[in-house]
């Protein structure tokens, strides 16, 4: 997962606004950040560094950068390792002029593209798949940059939500399947492109609309010009996990509030959650309170408490100065990270029956450690509730999920997960309940990490757990 942001103005300097937009998208990537612009000599410039936005970039110098269009990126490594060469935007001054690209998503035909480009003499500087798009553009030197970009995007498959900076203007592009969100915002005559609408409020802009799947939108002095990629999609593939965990709750994606979707997931979880295959043993009806794993389980726990009538308690405390545990590179650091980050309140749990809500269970590390810490507080009963379906398959569309062998629900039955975590009961939401809570039709959503139904790619040979297709 990454975050992209772009800004275009006829009159105002926008580099600092891109910096602010990236800060609002920080939850989408904490590994590196970058901002690119075209200088007065027509050459692309980039400032980038490792770490959080305020560590990687110099706000003061960006605020003095006198440019009216710029793009930016926050990175969370999925394809490619954690190194400065993979930080984005990726930039080049090629035969037809300057180009900078910021990408959220993963391409599924990267190895084919890469070998065909290398056979034509391309030398890759990074291991990130975004560079393939840049090479595809540069390998069409007879075309205008925008046409070369359109030609390049026709050849890539998989997930891409892009902001691109050309001399022609700022370009937003979304793959024909619409895996990752991308939205257009406006303030006065200025236009903004962002992975999520939450970034607009910080700069006083309002959400205009989503960039449509397969749309390439050019923003320049002529206003907005929309182009269409040849649609290879017969249905939508918007990532349902954005609503479960990835997006910020104050964002709106394809007209649906992320907050309301999460709250409804919690409400459904409190009703007869899960149905067959999603529920194991144990009655949580007489629980004393509903606790949540901060911050990921908060909104679903609010819905759960509202629906069940059981009081809500902030019984697990989060050290807000420690970052997300999931991005830590090794299992040992990840496990320590959870202990550093989360601490259950002894007073609240001792002798009580509690329900603990989290948004998802991937490896089971977080839940396992928190439940054992709660057990150390002498809780009488602990019922774990997960406001999404069991994650049984990896993601190939831009999320760093582990391989199948490390996914708790791929290798264990739900009874075994409950036992190994130490919960008195465990239930998940079913896929249909999650889709209902999001409020978009099922054939507009990707649910591959839950059901194994992939668009294509290495996993397409695996039989889909729910429909049986391979
Ligand atoms: P795990 O400890 O591996 O079971 O991870 C589950 C926890 O990580 C939950 O609290 C989620 O909120 C969070 N999480 C789930 N998916 C991701 C992801 N792709 N990136 C970062 N954190 C995640
Ligand atoms: Fe999202 Fe899961 Fe599909 Fe990946 S596989 S795009 S995380 S729903």
Short mmCIF file of C-alpha atoms and ligand atoms in Angstrom, two decimals:
data_model
loop_
_atom_site.label_atom_id
_atom_site.label_comp_id
_atom_site.label_asym_id
_atom_site.label_seq_id
_atom_site.Cartn_x
_atom_site.Cartn_y
_atom_site.Cartn_z
CA UNK A 1 0.00 0.00 0.00
CA UNK A 2 1.22 3.50 -0.82
CA UNK A 3 -0.26 6.98 -0.99
CA UNK A 4 -0.12 9.37 -3.94
CA UNK A 5 -0.94 13.05 -4.11
CA UNK A 6 -0.81 15.64 -6.90
CA UNK A 7 -1.65 19.33 -7.17
CA UNK A 8 -2.23 21.70 -10.08
CA UNK A 9 -2.80 25.45 -9.91
CA UNK A 10 -2.69 28.22 -12.51
CA UNK A 11 -1.31 30.69 -10.01
CA UNK A 12 -0.43 29.25 -6.58
CA UNK A 13 2.73 27.51 -5.41
CA UNK A 14 1.71 23.97 -4.53
CA UNK A 15 4.79 22.03 -3.36
CA UNK A 16 3.97 22.64 0.30
CA UNK A 17 0.37 21.51 -0.28
CA UNK A 18 1.70 18.24 -1.70
CA UNK A 19 3.79 17.87 1.48
CA UNK A 20 0.64 18.42 3.58
CA UNK A 21 -1.36 16.01 1.43
CA UNK A 22 1.30 13.36 2.01
CA UNK A 23 1.13 13.94 5.76
CA UNK A 24 -2.60 13.20 5.63
CA UNK A 25 -1.79 10.00 3.71
CA UNK A 26 0.97 8.93 6.10
CA UNK A 27 -1.06 5.88 7.23
CA UNK A 28 -0.63 4.49 3.68
CA UNK A 29 3.16 4.31 3.90
CA UNK A 30 5.85 5.15 6.39
CA UNK A 31 8.96 3.84 4.66
CA UNK A 32 9.82 6.77 2.38
CA UNK A 33 8.33 9.97 0.99
CA UNK A 34 9.02 12.14 -2.04
CA UNK A 35 7.84 15.20 -3.97
CA UNK A 36 8.60 15.94 -7.65
CA UNK A 37 8.18 19.09 -9.74
CA UNK A 38 9.38 20.52 -13.06
CA UNK A 39 11.73 23.49 -12.77
CA UNK A 40 11.91 26.65 -14.90
CA UNK A 41 14.38 24.93 -17.27
CA UNK A 42 11.87 22.15 -17.98
CA UNK A 43 13.74 19.53 -15.98
CA UNK A 44 12.17 17.26 -13.42
CA UNK A 45 13.41 17.67 -9.82
CA UNK A 46 12.72 15.38 -6.91
CA UNK A 47 13.19 15.56 -3.14
CA UNK A 48 12.92 12.22 -1.40
CA UNK A 49 14.12 10.39 1.67
CA UNK A 50 13.52 7.46 3.97
CA UNK A 51 11.10 7.55 6.90
CA UNK A 52 8.00 9.56 7.73
CA UNK A 53 7.07 12.61 5.66
CA UNK A 54 8.52 15.08 8.17
CA UNK A 55 11.76 13.09 8.39
CA UNK A 56 12.15 12.44 4.65
CA UNK A 57 11.30 15.92 3.33
CA UNK A 58 12.26 19.49 4.17
CA UNK A 59 9.02 21.37 4.53
CA UNK A 60 10.73 24.74 4.67
CA UNK A 61 12.45 24.31 1.33
CA UNK A 62 9.29 22.91 -0.29
CA UNK A 63 7.33 25.93 0.93
CA UNK A 64 9.84 28.11 -0.95
CA UNK A 65 9.72 26.02 -4.13
CA UNK A 66 8.06 28.18 -6.70
CA UNK A 67 6.06 25.69 -8.79
CA UNK A 68 2.37 25.49 -9.70
CA UNK A 69 2.21 21.73 -10.18
CA UNK A 70 3.82 18.90 -8.23
CA UNK A 71 3.22 15.30 -7.24
CA UNK A 72 4.18 13.21 -4.22
CA UNK A 73 4.28 9.72 -2.80
CA UNK A 74 4.48 7.89 0.53
CA UNK A 75 5.78 4.36 0.25
CA UNK A 76 5.08 1.14 2.06
CA UNK A 77 7.11 -1.52 0.33
CA UNK A 78 5.23 -4.31 -1.39
CA UNK A 79 7.10 -5.13 -4.61
CA UNK A 80 10.79 -4.24 -4.26
CA UNK A 81 12.82 -3.83 -1.11
CA UNK A 82 13.13 -1.04 1.42
CA UNK A 83 15.76 1.28 -0.05
CA UNK A 84 16.05 4.83 -1.30
CA UNK A 85 16.25 3.70 -4.96
CA UNK A 86 12.68 2.45 -4.58
CA UNK A 87 11.42 5.71 -3.05
CA UNK A 88 9.04 7.57 -5.35
CA UNK A 89 8.17 9.62 -7.39
CA UNK A 90 10.35 7.92 -10.02
CA UNK A 91 11.62 10.58 -12.41
CA UNK A 92 13.42 10.95 -15.75
CA UNK A 93 14.24 13.61 -18.32
CA UNK A 94 13.89 11.57 -21.52
CA UNK A 95 13.90 12.43 -25.23
CA UNK A 96 10.42 13.96 -25.09
CA UNK A 97 10.82 15.86 -21.83
CA UNK A 98 10.45 15.46 -18.08
CA UNK A 99 8.30 12.80 -16.45
CA UNK A 100 7.66 11.84 -12.81
CA UNK A 101 5.45 8.97 -11.67
CA UNK A 102 3.96 8.13 -8.25
CA UNK A 103 2.23 4.75 -8.06
CA UNK A 104 -0.06 2.93 -5.65
CA UNK A 105 -0.69 -0.74 -6.50
CA UNK A 106 1.21 -3.69 -7.95
CA UNK A 107 1.44 -4.77 -11.57
CA UNK A 108 0.73 -8.45 -12.16
CA UNK A 109 2.56 -8.75 -15.51
CA UNK A 110 5.78 -7.14 -14.25
CA UNK A 111 8.17 -10.00 -15.00
CA UNK A 112 6.99 -10.25 -18.64
CA UNK A 113 7.23 -6.47 -19.05
CA UNK A 114 10.62 -6.30 -17.39
CA UNK A 115 12.22 -9.02 -19.52
CA UNK A 116 10.79 -7.60 -22.74
CA UNK A 117 12.10 -4.12 -21.81
CA UNK A 118 15.52 -5.46 -20.78
CA UNK A 119 15.76 -7.30 -24.10
CA UNK A 120 15.30 -3.91 -25.76
CA UNK A 121 18.15 -2.41 -23.73
CA UNK A 122 16.34 -0.95 -20.70
CA UNK A 123 18.50 -0.80 -17.55
CA UNK A 124 16.44 -0.84 -14.35
CA UNK A 125 17.68 1.30 -11.45
CA UNK A 126 15.26 -0.09 -8.87
CA UNK A 127 13.29 -3.22 -8.10
CA UNK A 128 9.97 -1.38 -7.97
CA UNK A 129 7.41 -2.13 -10.67
CA UNK A 130 6.68 1.57 -11.28
CA UNK A 131 9.95 1.89 -13.15
CA UNK A 132 8.56 -0.45 -15.82
CA UNK A 133 5.89 2.16 -16.62
CA UNK A 134 8.61 4.81 -16.98
CA UNK A 135 10.59 2.59 -19.37
CA UNK A 136 7.45 1.84 -21.39
CA UNK A 137 6.94 5.61 -21.79
CA UNK A 138 10.59 6.22 -22.75
CA UNK A 139 10.50 3.39 -25.30
CA UNK A 140 7.99 5.35 -27.40
CA UNK A 141 10.20 8.37 -28.25
CA UNK A 142 8.18 9.23 -31.36
CA UNK A 143 5.03 9.98 -29.33
CA UNK A 144 4.06 12.97 -27.16
CA UNK A 145 4.56 12.07 -23.47
CA UNK A 146 0.81 11.85 -22.77
CA UNK A 147 0.27 9.51 -25.74
CA UNK A 148 3.28 7.46 -24.68
CA UNK A 149 1.80 7.22 -21.18
CA UNK A 150 -1.56 6.08 -22.56
CA UNK A 151 0.27 3.49 -24.72
CA UNK A 152 2.26 2.30 -21.67
CA UNK A 153 -0.83 1.94 -19.49
CA UNK A 154 -2.54 -0.19 -22.16
CA UNK A 155 0.27 -2.72 -21.70
CA UNK A 156 0.29 -3.05 -17.92
CA UNK A 157 -2.00 -5.34 -15.97
CA UNK A 158 -2.93 -5.30 -12.31
CA UNK A 159 -3.36 -2.46 -9.87
CA UNK A 160 -2.29 1.11 -10.56
CA UNK A 161 -3.56 4.38 -9.19
CA UNK A 162 -1.07 6.92 -10.48
CA UNK A 163 -0.29 10.59 -10.44
CA UNK A 164 2.08 11.57 -13.22
CA UNK A 165 3.76 14.91 -13.84
CA UNK A 166 4.45 15.89 -17.46
CA UNK A 167 5.13 19.24 -19.15
CA UNK A 168 1.53 18.89 -20.41
CA UNK A 169 0.17 18.95 -16.84
CA UNK A 170 -0.68 16.67 -13.94
CA UNK A 171 -2.20 13.31 -14.91
CA UNK A 172 -4.29 10.97 -12.73
CA UNK A 173 -4.75 7.39 -13.94
CA UNK A 174 -6.59 4.40 -12.49
CA UNK A 175 -6.44 0.85 -13.80
CA UNK A 176 -9.53 -0.50 -15.60
CA UNK A 177 -10.36 -2.74 -12.63
CA UNK A 178 -10.22 0.11 -10.09
CA UNK A 179 -8.29 -1.81 -7.40
CA UNK A 180 -6.95 1.16 -5.46
CA UNK A 181 -8.87 4.34 -4.69
CA UNK A 182 -8.01 7.67 -6.35
CA UNK A 183 -10.00 10.87 -6.00
CA UNK A 184 -10.20 14.36 -7.48
CA UNK A 185 -10.53 17.41 -5.22
CA UNK A 186 -10.85 21.13 -5.84
CA UNK A 187 -10.27 24.41 -4.03
CA UNK A 188 -11.05 27.57 -5.98
CA UNK A 189 -9.33 27.00 -9.33
CA UNK A 190 -6.81 24.48 -7.97
CA UNK A 191 -7.16 20.74 -8.54
CA UNK A 192 -5.84 17.95 -6.35
CA UNK A 193 -5.49 14.21 -6.83
CA UNK A 194 -5.22 11.97 -3.81
CA UNK A 195 -5.31 8.30 -2.84
CA UNK A 196 -7.94 9.27 -0.28
CA UNK A 197 -10.33 12.13 0.30
CA UNK A 198 -9.11 12.58 3.92
CA UNK A 199 -6.17 14.59 2.53
CA UNK A 200 -8.47 17.26 1.06
CA UNK A 201 -9.79 18.64 4.34
CA UNK A 202 -6.27 19.49 5.52
CA UNK A 203 -5.72 21.83 2.55
CA UNK A 204 -9.28 23.17 2.48
CA UNK A 205 -10.24 21.36 -0.74
CA UNK A 206 -13.46 19.42 -1.34
CA UNK A 207 -13.99 16.03 -2.90
CA UNK A 208 -15.23 16.35 -6.50
CA UNK A 209 -15.40 12.68 -7.53
CA UNK A 210 -13.50 9.41 -7.83
CA UNK A 211 -11.21 8.95 -10.81
CA UNK A 212 -13.09 6.21 -12.65
CA UNK A 213 -11.61 2.79 -13.30
CA UNK A 214 -9.80 2.99 -16.66
CA UNK A 215 -9.82 6.82 -16.66
CA UNK A 216 -6.75 8.93 -17.44
CA UNK A 217 -7.40 12.55 -16.44
CA UNK A 218 -5.16 15.39 -17.65
CA UNK A 219 -5.24 18.59 -15.59
CA UNK A 220 -3.66 21.72 -17.11
CA UNK A 221 -4.43 25.30 -18.15
CA UNK A 222 -7.27 23.99 -20.37
CA UNK A 223 -9.02 22.45 -17.34
CA UNK A 224 -9.82 18.73 -17.14
CA UNK A 225 -9.54 16.36 -20.12
CA UNK A 226 -10.55 12.75 -19.62
CA UNK A 227 -9.20 9.81 -21.66
CA UNK A 228 -10.22 6.15 -21.44
CA UNK A 229 -8.01 3.09 -21.43
CA UNK A 230 -9.31 0.22 -23.54
CA UNK A 231 -11.45 -1.51 -20.96
CA UNK A 232 -10.37 -5.05 -20.28
CA UNK A 233 -12.62 -5.22 -17.24
CA UNK A 234 -16.05 -6.82 -17.16
CA UNK A 235 -16.55 -5.99 -13.45
CA UNK A 236 -15.02 -3.82 -10.73
CA UNK A 237 -12.23 -4.87 -8.38
CA UNK A 238 -12.12 -2.10 -5.77
CA UNK A 239 -10.17 -3.43 -2.76
CA UNK A 240 -12.62 -4.34 0.01
CA UNK A 241 -9.72 -4.28 2.51
CA UNK A 242 -9.55 -0.50 2.08
CA UNK A 243 -12.88 -0.40 3.94
CA UNK A 244 -11.76 -2.97 6.52
CA UNK A 245 -8.40 -1.49 7.49
CA UNK A 246 -6.30 0.38 4.94
CA UNK A 247 -8.12 3.67 4.38
CA UNK A 248 -8.57 6.36 7.01
CA UNK A 249 -12.07 6.32 8.54
CA UNK A 250 -12.71 9.93 7.51
CA UNK A 251 -12.29 9.05 3.81
CA UNK A 252 -15.09 8.46 1.32
CA UNK A 253 -14.45 5.90 -1.43
CA UNK A 254 -16.82 5.54 -4.39
CA UNK A 255 -19.45 7.42 -2.41
CA UNK A 256 -19.19 5.19 0.66
CA UNK A 257 -17.97 6.46 4.03
CA UNK A 258 -15.18 4.25 5.38
CA UNK A 259 -16.29 5.08 8.94
CA UNK A 260 -19.88 4.00 8.32
CA UNK A 261 -18.75 0.81 6.60
CA UNK A 262 -16.57 -0.12 9.60
CA UNK A 263 -19.28 0.78 12.09
CA UNK A 264 -21.76 -1.41 10.17
CA UNK A 265 -19.20 -4.25 10.10
CA UNK A 266 -19.14 -4.01 13.92
CA UNK A 267 -22.94 -3.97 14.12
CA UNK A 268 -23.23 -7.05 11.93
CA UNK A 269 -20.55 -8.74 14.00
CA UNK A 270 -22.66 -8.16 17.12
CA UNK A 271 -25.75 -9.75 15.49
CA UNK A 272 -25.53 -13.36 14.49
CA UNK A 273 -22.01 -12.88 13.24
CA UNK A 274 -20.39 -15.02 10.66
CA UNK A 275 -22.62 -17.96 10.02
CA UNK A 276 -21.07 -21.22 8.94
CA UNK A 277 -17.29 -21.25 8.89
CA UNK A 278 -16.92 -17.92 10.66
CA UNK A 279 -17.86 -18.69 14.22
CA UNK A 280 -16.38 -20.94 16.87
CA UNK A 281 -17.74 -21.89 20.30
CA UNK A 282 -18.47 -19.67 23.24
CA UNK A 283 -21.26 -17.27 24.17
CA UNK A 284 -20.25 -13.65 24.59
CA UNK A 285 -23.77 -12.41 25.39
CA UNK A 286 -23.08 -11.77 29.07
CA UNK A 287 -19.87 -9.80 28.54
CA UNK A 288 -19.20 -6.83 30.81
CA UNK A 289 -17.73 -4.58 28.12
CA UNK A 290 -16.58 -4.30 24.52
CA UNK A 291 -12.89 -3.39 24.14
CA UNK A 292 -11.03 -2.76 20.92
CA UNK A 293 -7.55 -3.03 19.55
CA UNK A 294 -6.48 0.58 19.05
CA UNK A 295 -6.66 2.07 16.54
CA UNK A 296 -7.58 -0.52 13.95
CA UNK A 297 -10.56 -2.03 15.80
CA UNK A 298 -12.02 1.22 17.15
CA UNK A 299 -14.79 1.99 14.67
CA UNK A 300 -16.04 -1.60 14.40
CA UNK A 301 -16.08 -1.85 18.22
CA UNK A 302 -18.25 1.28 18.41
CA UNK A 303 -20.75 -0.43 16.07
CA UNK A 304 -20.54 -3.65 18.09
CA UNK A 305 -21.22 -1.87 21.38
CA UNK A 306 -24.12 0.13 19.88
CA UNK A 307 -25.77 -2.95 18.43
CA UNK A 308 -25.25 -5.26 21.42
CA UNK A 309 -25.99 -2.69 24.11
CA UNK A 310 -22.83 -3.80 25.94
CA UNK A 311 -20.79 -0.82 27.23
CA UNK A 312 -17.74 0.27 25.27
CA UNK A 313 -14.43 0.51 27.16
CA UNK A 314 -11.03 1.80 26.06
CA UNK A 315 -9.43 -1.06 27.97
CA UNK A 316 -6.39 -1.52 25.73
CA UNK A 317 -4.12 1.52 25.73
CA UNK A 318 -1.95 2.43 22.80
CA UNK A 319 1.41 4.16 23.01
CA UNK A 320 0.75 6.73 20.33
CA UNK A 321 4.43 7.41 19.71
CA UNK A 322 5.11 3.94 18.31
CA UNK A 323 4.30 3.31 14.64
CA UNK A 324 2.35 0.49 13.05
CA UNK A 325 3.68 -2.92 14.02
CA UNK A 326 2.99 -4.53 10.66
CA UNK A 327 5.71 -2.64 8.85
CA UNK A 328 8.49 -3.99 11.06
CA UNK A 329 10.64 -6.31 8.97
CA UNK A 330 11.13 -9.33 11.24
CA UNK A 331 8.76 -11.45 13.30
CA UNK A 332 10.79 -10.82 16.49
CA UNK A 333 10.67 -7.03 16.15
CA UNK A 334 7.00 -7.27 15.14
CA UNK A 335 6.18 -9.20 18.31
CA UNK A 336 8.14 -6.83 20.52
CA UNK A 337 6.50 -3.95 18.70
CA UNK A 338 3.04 -5.08 19.75
CA UNK A 339 4.14 -5.23 23.42
CA UNK A 340 5.67 -1.78 23.20
CA UNK A 341 2.63 -0.39 21.46
CA UNK A 342 -0.38 -1.92 23.21
CA UNK A 343 -1.07 -2.36 26.90
CA UNK A 344 -4.26 -3.77 28.47
CA UNK A 345 -5.63 -2.12 31.58
CA UNK A 346 -5.29 -4.55 34.51
CA UNK A 347 -8.05 -2.87 36.54
CA UNK A 348 -10.61 -3.15 33.78
CA UNK A 349 -9.93 -6.72 32.72
CA UNK A 350 -9.35 -8.40 36.11
CA UNK A 351 -12.31 -10.67 36.95
CA UNK A 352 -14.36 -9.46 33.99
CA UNK A 353 -15.81 -10.93 30.81
CA UNK A 354 -14.67 -8.92 27.82
CA UNK A 355 -15.22 -8.84 24.08
CA UNK A 356 -12.18 -7.72 22.09
CA UNK A 357 -12.77 -6.37 18.58
CA UNK A 358 -10.14 -5.99 15.85
CA UNK A 359 -10.56 -5.29 12.16
CA UNK A 360 -8.59 -8.24 10.80
CA UNK A 361 -6.47 -11.19 11.76
CA UNK A 362 -3.58 -11.89 9.37
CA UNK A 363 -0.75 -13.87 10.96
CA UNK A 364 -2.49 -13.79 14.32
CA UNK A 365 0.54 -12.20 15.97
CA UNK A 366 -1.17 -9.03 17.24
CA UNK A 367 -4.26 -10.76 18.59
CA UNK A 368 -2.21 -13.60 20.13
CA UNK A 369 0.04 -11.22 22.05
CA UNK A 370 -2.75 -8.92 23.19
CA UNK A 371 -4.90 -11.83 24.35
CA UNK A 372 -2.01 -13.29 26.35
CA UNK A 373 -1.36 -9.87 27.93
CA UNK A 374 -5.07 -9.66 28.83
CA UNK A 375 -4.88 -13.16 30.33
CA UNK A 376 -2.02 -11.91 32.51
CA UNK A 377 -4.53 -9.32 33.83
CA UNK A 378 -6.73 -12.21 35.07
CA UNK A 379 -9.66 -11.60 32.76
CA UNK A 380 -12.49 -14.07 33.45
CA UNK A 381 -13.46 -14.52 29.78
CA UNK A 382 -12.17 -13.09 26.55
CA UNK A 383 -14.11 -13.32 23.29
CA UNK A 384 -12.30 -12.23 20.13
CA UNK A 385 -14.36 -10.69 17.32
CA UNK A 386 -12.89 -9.87 13.91
CA UNK A 387 -14.82 -7.42 11.73
CA UNK A 388 -13.77 -8.99 8.39
CA UNK A 389 -13.69 -12.53 6.98
CA UNK A 390 -10.72 -14.89 7.58
CA UNK A 391 -7.71 -13.83 5.44
CA UNK A 392 -6.76 -17.05 3.62
CA UNK A 393 -4.93 -15.84 0.50
CA UNK A 394 -2.15 -13.36 -0.26
CA UNK A 395 -2.77 -10.08 -2.05
CA UNK A 396 -1.09 -9.41 -5.40
CA UNK A 397 -2.53 -5.94 -5.86
CA UNK A 398 -0.41 -3.74 -3.64
CA UNK A 399 -0.84 -4.96 -0.05
CA UNK A 400 1.97 -6.59 1.86
CA UNK A 401 0.21 -9.73 3.07
CA UNK A 402 2.39 -12.72 3.95
CA UNK A 403 2.52 -15.90 1.88
CA UNK A 404 -0.23 -18.47 2.47
CA UNK A 405 1.90 -20.48 4.88
CA UNK A 406 1.99 -17.53 7.30
CA UNK A 407 -1.71 -16.68 7.18
CA UNK A 408 -3.36 -18.01 10.34
CA UNK A 409 -6.67 -18.83 8.64
CA UNK A 410 -4.98 -20.57 5.71
CA UNK A 411 -3.10 -23.06 7.85
CA UNK A 412 -5.41 -23.54 10.85
CA UNK A 413 -9.08 -24.19 11.53
CA UNK A 414 -10.90 -21.42 13.38
CA UNK A 415 -11.04 -23.65 16.49
CA UNK A 416 -7.28 -24.03 16.34
CA UNK A 417 -6.79 -20.28 15.88
CA UNK A 418 -8.99 -19.56 18.93
CA UNK A 419 -7.03 -22.14 20.94
CA UNK A 420 -3.60 -20.92 19.86
CA UNK A 421 -4.53 -17.30 20.54
CA UNK A 422 -6.07 -18.25 23.87
CA UNK A 423 -9.53 -16.75 23.28
CA UNK A 424 -12.67 -18.30 24.80
CA UNK A 425 -14.44 -17.77 21.50
CA UNK A 426 -13.68 -16.34 18.09
CA UNK A 427 -15.88 -15.13 15.29
CA UNK A 428 -15.38 -13.33 12.04
CA UNK A 429 -17.70 -11.52 9.69
CA UNK A 430 -18.71 -13.49 6.60
CA UNK A 431 -17.77 -12.18 3.15
CA UNK A 432 -21.42 -11.38 2.34
CA UNK A 433 -21.84 -9.44 5.60
CA UNK A 434 -18.69 -7.43 4.85
CA UNK A 435 -19.94 -6.59 1.35
CA UNK A 436 -23.34 -5.54 2.73
CA UNK A 437 -21.61 -3.31 5.29
CA UNK A 438 -19.54 -1.61 2.57
CA UNK A 439 -22.74 -1.01 0.60
CA UNK A 440 -21.31 -1.53 -2.91
CA UNK A 441 -22.35 -4.46 -5.14
CA UNK A 442 -20.16 -7.54 -4.69
CA UNK A 443 -19.19 -7.49 -8.37
CA UNK A 444 -17.52 -4.11 -7.87
CA UNK A 445 -15.25 -5.33 -5.08
CA UNK A 446 -12.09 -7.40 -4.87
CA UNK A 447 -12.31 -10.00 -2.09
CA UNK A 448 -9.39 -12.18 -3.27
CA UNK A 449 -7.55 -12.31 0.06
CA UNK A 450 -10.73 -13.72 1.62
CA UNK A 451 -11.99 -16.05 -1.12
CA UNK A 452 -9.02 -16.65 -3.45
CA UNK A 453 -10.87 -15.29 -6.53
CA UNK A 454 -8.10 -13.39 -8.32
CA UNK A 455 -8.24 -11.31 -11.47
CA UNK A 456 -5.23 -13.28 -12.74
CA UNK A 457 -1.58 -13.65 -11.79
CA UNK A 458 0.35 -16.43 -10.14
CA UNK A 459 -2.55 -17.47 -7.96
CA UNK A 460 -5.11 -17.86 -10.73
CA UNK A 461 -4.42 -21.57 -10.84
CA UNK A 462 -5.56 -21.91 -7.22
CA UNK A 463 -9.17 -23.00 -6.93
CA UNK A 464 -11.39 -20.32 -5.47
CA UNK A 465 -12.62 -21.43 -2.06
CA UNK A 466 -16.12 -20.12 -2.53
CA UNK A 467 -16.95 -20.47 -6.23
CA UNK A 468 -14.74 -23.46 -7.05
CA UNK A 469 -13.38 -21.81 -10.21
CA UNK A 470 -9.69 -21.91 -10.86
P1 LIG B 1 -1.43 -9.94 12.45
O1 LIG B 1 -0.79 -9.55 13.72
O2 LIG B 1 -0.45 -10.43 11.43
O3 LIG B 1 -2.61 -10.86 12.62
O4 LIG B 1 -1.98 -8.59 11.80
C1 LIG B 1 -3.24 -8.11 12.13
C2 LIG B 1 -3.14 -6.70 12.59
O5 LIG B 1 -2.43 -5.90 11.62
C3 LIG B 1 -4.51 -6.11 12.76
O6 LIG B 1 -4.55 -5.40 13.98
C4 LIG B 1 -4.68 -5.18 11.57
O7 LIG B 1 -5.26 -3.98 11.97
C5 LIG B 1 -3.28 -4.95 11.04
N1 LIG B 1 -3.19 -5.17 9.58
C6 LIG B 1 -3.93 -5.95 8.80
N2 LIG B 1 -3.52 -5.90 7.52
C7 LIG B 1 -2.49 -5.05 7.48
C8 LIG B 1 -1.63 -4.55 6.44
N3 LIG B 1 -1.74 -4.95 5.18
N4 LIG B 1 -0.67 -3.68 6.79
C9 LIG B 1 -0.51 -3.28 8.05
N5 LIG B 1 -1.28 -3.71 9.07
C10 LIG B 1 -2.25 -4.58 8.80
FE1 LIG B 2 -7.64 -5.77 -1.35
FE2 LIG B 2 -7.53 -8.29 -0.54
FE3 LIG B 2 -8.08 -7.71 -3.11
FE4 LIG B 2 -5.64 -7.26 -2.10
S1 LIG B 2 -6.62 -9.26 -2.38
S2 LIG B 2 -6.83 -5.88 -3.43
S3 LIG B 2 -6.08 -6.64 0.02
S4 LIG B 2 -9.33 -7.24 -1.29
#
